[in-house]
Amino acid sequence: MPQPTDRKAPESADGGGSGTGGGAGATARAAQGQADEHAELQRLQRQLAPPAGSVPIQGYLLKRSETLHLWNQRWFVLDPLSARMEYRILRSDSHARGTIHFEADSTITVSPINLHGAKQYENCCF
């Protein structure tokens, strides 16, 4: 005995098919809905992300001592929002040993010269 088969209704010339508006029109609407969701997600991510240049930059740098003129490794924290840089002897120190205030239009760049000469201090001068 022959088994019944599922038959699809023929689609109309505009791709809409018969019935509940399927076909290319539904596919386009679904794709647009996904694009809208993706755009909304990106907008929310931009709102939640910290502004560029607002995250403190921190790490060890070399600081030249005022009395003996020796280069000493210090932990520096540069806060772009407050335009100041603090340094500590160790990262774990609770209070800063010194603070450097910058003008609003200051630019900080890495020095191409390694004054200490040791490989471990490449890119540690600015």
PDB file of C-alpha atoms in Angstrom:
ATOM      1  CA  MET A   1       0.000   0.000   0.000  1.00  0.00           C
ATOM      2  CA  PRO A   2       1.441   3.426  -0.947  1.00  0.00           C
ATOM      3  CA  GLN A   3       2.517   5.669   1.919  1.00  0.00           C
ATOM      4  CA  PRO A   4       1.208   9.254   2.059  1.00  0.00           C
ATOM      5  CA  THR A   5       3.872  11.852   1.305  1.00  0.00           C
ATOM      6  CA  ASP A   6       4.239  15.364   2.625  1.00  0.00           C
ATOM      7  CA  ARG A   7       3.704  17.814  -0.179  1.00  0.00           C
ATOM      8  CA  LYS A   8       4.726  21.407  -0.185  1.00  0.00           C
ATOM      9  CA  ALA A   9       2.366  23.900  -1.725  1.00  0.00           C
ATOM     10  CA  PRO A  10       3.805  25.518  -4.848  1.00  0.00           C
ATOM     11  CA  GLU A  11       5.338  28.954  -4.314  1.00  0.00           C
ATOM     12  CA  SER A  12       3.991  31.968  -6.073  1.00  0.00           C
ATOM     13  CA  ALA A  13       6.084  34.015  -8.483  1.00  0.00           C
ATOM     14  CA  ASP A  14       6.917  36.622  -5.804  1.00  0.00           C
ATOM     15  CA  GLY A  15       8.523  33.948  -3.591  1.00  0.00           C
ATOM     16  CA  GLY A  16       5.926  34.346  -0.877  1.00  0.00           C
ATOM     17  CA  GLY A  17       4.484  30.853  -1.224  1.00  0.00           C
ATOM     18  CA  SER A  18       1.040  30.050  -0.031  1.00  0.00           C
ATOM     19  CA  GLY A  19      -0.231  30.196   3.477  1.00  0.00           C
ATOM     20  CA  THR A  20       1.429  32.267   6.200  1.00  0.00           C
ATOM     21  CA  GLY A  21       3.843  34.435   4.213  1.00  0.00           C
ATOM     22  CA  GLY A  22       6.833  32.050   4.169  1.00  0.00           C
ATOM     23  CA  GLY A  23       9.561  31.945   1.562  1.00  0.00           C
ATOM     24  CA  ALA A  24      11.986  34.742   0.700  1.00  0.00           C
ATOM     25  CA  GLY A  25       9.936  37.427   2.457  1.00  0.00           C
ATOM     26  CA  ALA A  26      10.080  35.578   5.784  1.00  0.00           C
ATOM     27  CA  THR A  27      13.768  34.829   5.320  1.00  0.00           C
ATOM     28  CA  ALA A  28      14.512  38.504   4.670  1.00  0.00           C
ATOM     29  CA  ARG A  29      12.517  39.539   7.746  1.00  0.00           C
ATOM     30  CA  ALA A  30      14.360  36.977   9.889  1.00  0.00           C
ATOM     31  CA  ALA A  31      17.738  38.162   8.584  1.00  0.00           C
ATOM     32  CA  GLN A  32      16.788  41.787   9.279  1.00  0.00           C
ATOM     33  CA  GLY A  33      15.693  40.829  12.798  1.00  0.00           C
ATOM     34  CA  GLN A  34      19.050  39.147  13.428  1.00  0.00           C
ATOM     35  CA  ALA A  35      20.922  42.159  12.046  1.00  0.00           C
ATOM     36  CA  ASP A  36      18.886  44.447  14.324  1.00  0.00           C
ATOM     37  CA  GLU A  37      19.681  42.250  17.340  1.00  0.00           C
ATOM     38  CA  HIS A  38      23.378  42.246  16.438  1.00  0.00           C
ATOM     39  CA  ALA A  39      23.421  46.045  16.062  1.00  0.00           C
ATOM     40  CA  GLU A  40      21.662  46.444  19.418  1.00  0.00           C
ATOM     41  CA  LEU A  41      24.167  44.086  21.074  1.00  0.00           C
ATOM     42  CA  GLN A  42      27.101  46.080  19.652  1.00  0.00           C
ATOM     43  CA  ARG A  43      25.536  49.344  20.851  1.00  0.00           C
ATOM     44  CA  LEU A  44      25.175  47.936  24.377  1.00  0.00           C
ATOM     45  CA  GLN A  45      28.764  46.647  24.358  1.00  0.00           C
ATOM     46  CA  ARG A  46      30.035  50.114  23.373  1.00  0.00           C
ATOM     47  CA  GLN A  47      28.027  51.686  26.202  1.00  0.00           C
ATOM     48  CA  LEU A  48      29.356  49.236  28.792  1.00  0.00           C
ATOM     49  CA  ALA A  49      32.990  49.305  27.637  1.00  0.00           C
ATOM     50  CA  PRO A  50      35.274  51.828  29.295  1.00  0.00           C
ATOM     51  CA  PRO A  51      36.149  54.763  27.055  1.00  0.00           C
ATOM     52  CA  ALA A  52      39.416  54.425  25.169  1.00  0.00           C
ATOM     53  CA  GLY A  53      42.284  55.748  27.206  1.00  0.00           C
ATOM     54  CA  SER A  54      40.393  55.641  30.502  1.00  0.00           C
ATOM     55  CA  VAL A  55      41.883  52.440  31.917  1.00  0.00           C
ATOM     56  CA  PRO A  56      44.965  52.953  34.123  1.00  0.00           C
ATOM     57  CA  ILE A  57      48.219  51.727  32.603  1.00  0.00           C
ATOM     58  CA  GLN A  58      50.549  50.119  35.100  1.00  0.00           C
ATOM     59  CA  GLY A  59      53.807  48.273  35.275  1.00  0.00           C
ATOM     60  CA  TYR A  60      57.470  48.484  36.210  1.00  0.00           C
ATOM     61  CA  LEU A  61      59.596  51.309  34.807  1.00  0.00           C
ATOM     62  CA  LEU A  62      63.021  52.670  35.630  1.00  0.00           C
ATOM     63  CA  LYS A  63      63.294  55.895  37.616  1.00  0.00           C
ATOM     64  CA  ARG A  64      66.539  57.740  38.076  1.00  0.00           C
ATOM     65  CA  SER A  65      67.287  58.630  41.693  1.00  0.00           C
ATOM     66  CA  GLU A  66      67.834  62.282  42.516  1.00  0.00           C
ATOM     67  CA  THR A  67      70.880  61.829  44.740  1.00  0.00           C
ATOM     68  CA  LEU A  68      73.047  59.007  43.329  1.00  0.00           C
ATOM     69  CA  HIS A  69      71.613  59.161  39.797  1.00  0.00           C
ATOM     70  CA  LEU A  70      71.125  55.402  39.727  1.00  0.00           C
ATOM     71  CA  TRP A  71      68.323  53.754  37.796  1.00  0.00           C
ATOM     72  CA  ASN A  72      65.849  51.982  40.071  1.00  0.00           C
ATOM     73  CA  GLN A  73      62.914  49.801  39.118  1.00  0.00           C
ATOM     74  CA  ARG A  74      59.609  51.233  40.377  1.00  0.00           C
ATOM     75  CA  TRP A  75      55.936  50.310  39.982  1.00  0.00           C
ATOM     76  CA  PHE A  76      54.126  53.055  38.052  1.00  0.00           C
ATOM     77  CA  VAL A  77      50.401  53.644  37.563  1.00  0.00           C
ATOM     78  CA  LEU A  78      49.375  56.115  34.863  1.00  0.00           C
ATOM     79  CA  ASP A  79      45.754  57.248  35.146  1.00  0.00           C
ATOM     80  CA  PRO A  80      44.684  58.944  31.898  1.00  0.00           C
ATOM     81  CA  LEU A  81      41.492  60.358  33.422  1.00  0.00           C
ATOM     82  CA  SER A  82      43.248  62.265  36.211  1.00  0.00           C
ATOM     83  CA  ALA A  83      46.362  62.975  34.076  1.00  0.00           C
ATOM     84  CA  ARG A  84      48.708  61.813  36.807  1.00  0.00           C
ATOM     85  CA  MET A  85      51.221  59.052  37.310  1.00  0.00           C
ATOM     86  CA  GLU A  86      52.103  57.632  40.708  1.00  0.00           C
ATOM     87  CA  TYR A  87      55.001  55.386  41.557  1.00  0.00           C
ATOM     88  CA  ARG A  88      55.741  52.958  44.353  1.00  0.00           C
ATOM     89  CA  ILE A  89      58.838  50.964  45.237  1.00  0.00           C
ATOM     90  CA  LEU A  90      56.853  47.718  45.050  1.00  0.00           C
ATOM     91  CA  ARG A  91      53.521  46.938  43.426  1.00  0.00           C
ATOM     92  CA  SER A  92      52.135  45.871  46.799  1.00  0.00           C
ATOM     93  CA  ASP A  93      53.013  49.171  48.555  1.00  0.00           C
ATOM     94  CA  SER A  94      49.897  50.843  49.927  1.00  0.00           C
ATOM     95  CA  HIS A  95      50.982  54.445  49.395  1.00  0.00           C
ATOM     96  CA  ALA A  96      52.657  56.201  46.499  1.00  0.00           C
ATOM     97  CA  ARG A  97      56.222  57.465  46.879  1.00  0.00           C
ATOM     98  CA  GLY A  98      55.676  60.192  44.334  1.00  0.00           C
ATOM     99  CA  THR A  99      53.213  61.651  41.869  1.00  0.00           C
ATOM    100  CA  ILE A 100      53.754  63.245  38.491  1.00  0.00           C
ATOM    101  CA  HIS A 101      51.007  65.536  37.174  1.00  0.00           C
ATOM    102  CA  PHE A 102      50.633  66.011  33.415  1.00  0.00           C
ATOM    103  CA  GLU A 103      49.132  68.817  31.396  1.00  0.00           C
ATOM    104  CA  ALA A 104      45.909  67.949  29.570  1.00  0.00           C
ATOM    105  CA  ASP A 105      47.619  67.997  26.159  1.00  0.00           C
ATOM    106  CA  SER A 106      50.651  65.893  27.220  1.00  0.00           C
ATOM    107  CA  THR A 107      51.850  62.983  25.117  1.00  0.00           C
ATOM    108  CA  ILE A 108      53.818  60.073  26.547  1.00  0.00           C
ATOM    109  CA  THR A 109      55.897  57.898  24.242  1.00  0.00           C
ATOM    110  CA  VAL A 110      58.352  55.059  24.750  1.00  0.00           C
ATOM    111  CA  SER A 111      61.950  56.181  24.476  1.00  0.00           C
ATOM    112  CA  PRO A 112      63.998  54.486  21.752  1.00  0.00           C
ATOM    113  CA  ILE A 113      67.065  54.774  24.047  1.00  0.00           C
ATOM    114  CA  ASN A 114      67.721  52.179  26.728  1.00  0.00           C
ATOM    115  CA  LEU A 115      69.754  54.235  29.195  1.00  0.00           C
ATOM    116  CA  HIS A 116      70.450  51.262  31.439  1.00  0.00           C
ATOM    117  CA  GLY A 117      71.742  49.058  28.630  1.00  0.00           C
ATOM    118  CA  ALA A 118      70.370  45.751  29.918  1.00  0.00           C
ATOM    119  CA  LYS A 119      68.002  43.809  27.622  1.00  0.00           C
ATOM    120  CA  GLN A 120      65.423  43.450  30.392  1.00  0.00           C
ATOM    121  CA  TYR A 121      64.923  47.214  30.393  1.00  0.00           C
ATOM    122  CA  GLU A 122      64.069  47.634  26.720  1.00  0.00           C
ATOM    123  CA  ASN A 123      60.914  49.812  26.414  1.00  0.00           C
ATOM    124  CA  CYS A 124      61.077  50.762  30.097  1.00  0.00           C
ATOM    125  CA  CYS A 125      62.003  54.405  29.523  1.00  0.00           C
ATOM    126  CA  PHE A 126      59.696  57.158  28.353  1.00  0.00           C
TER     127      PHE A 126
END
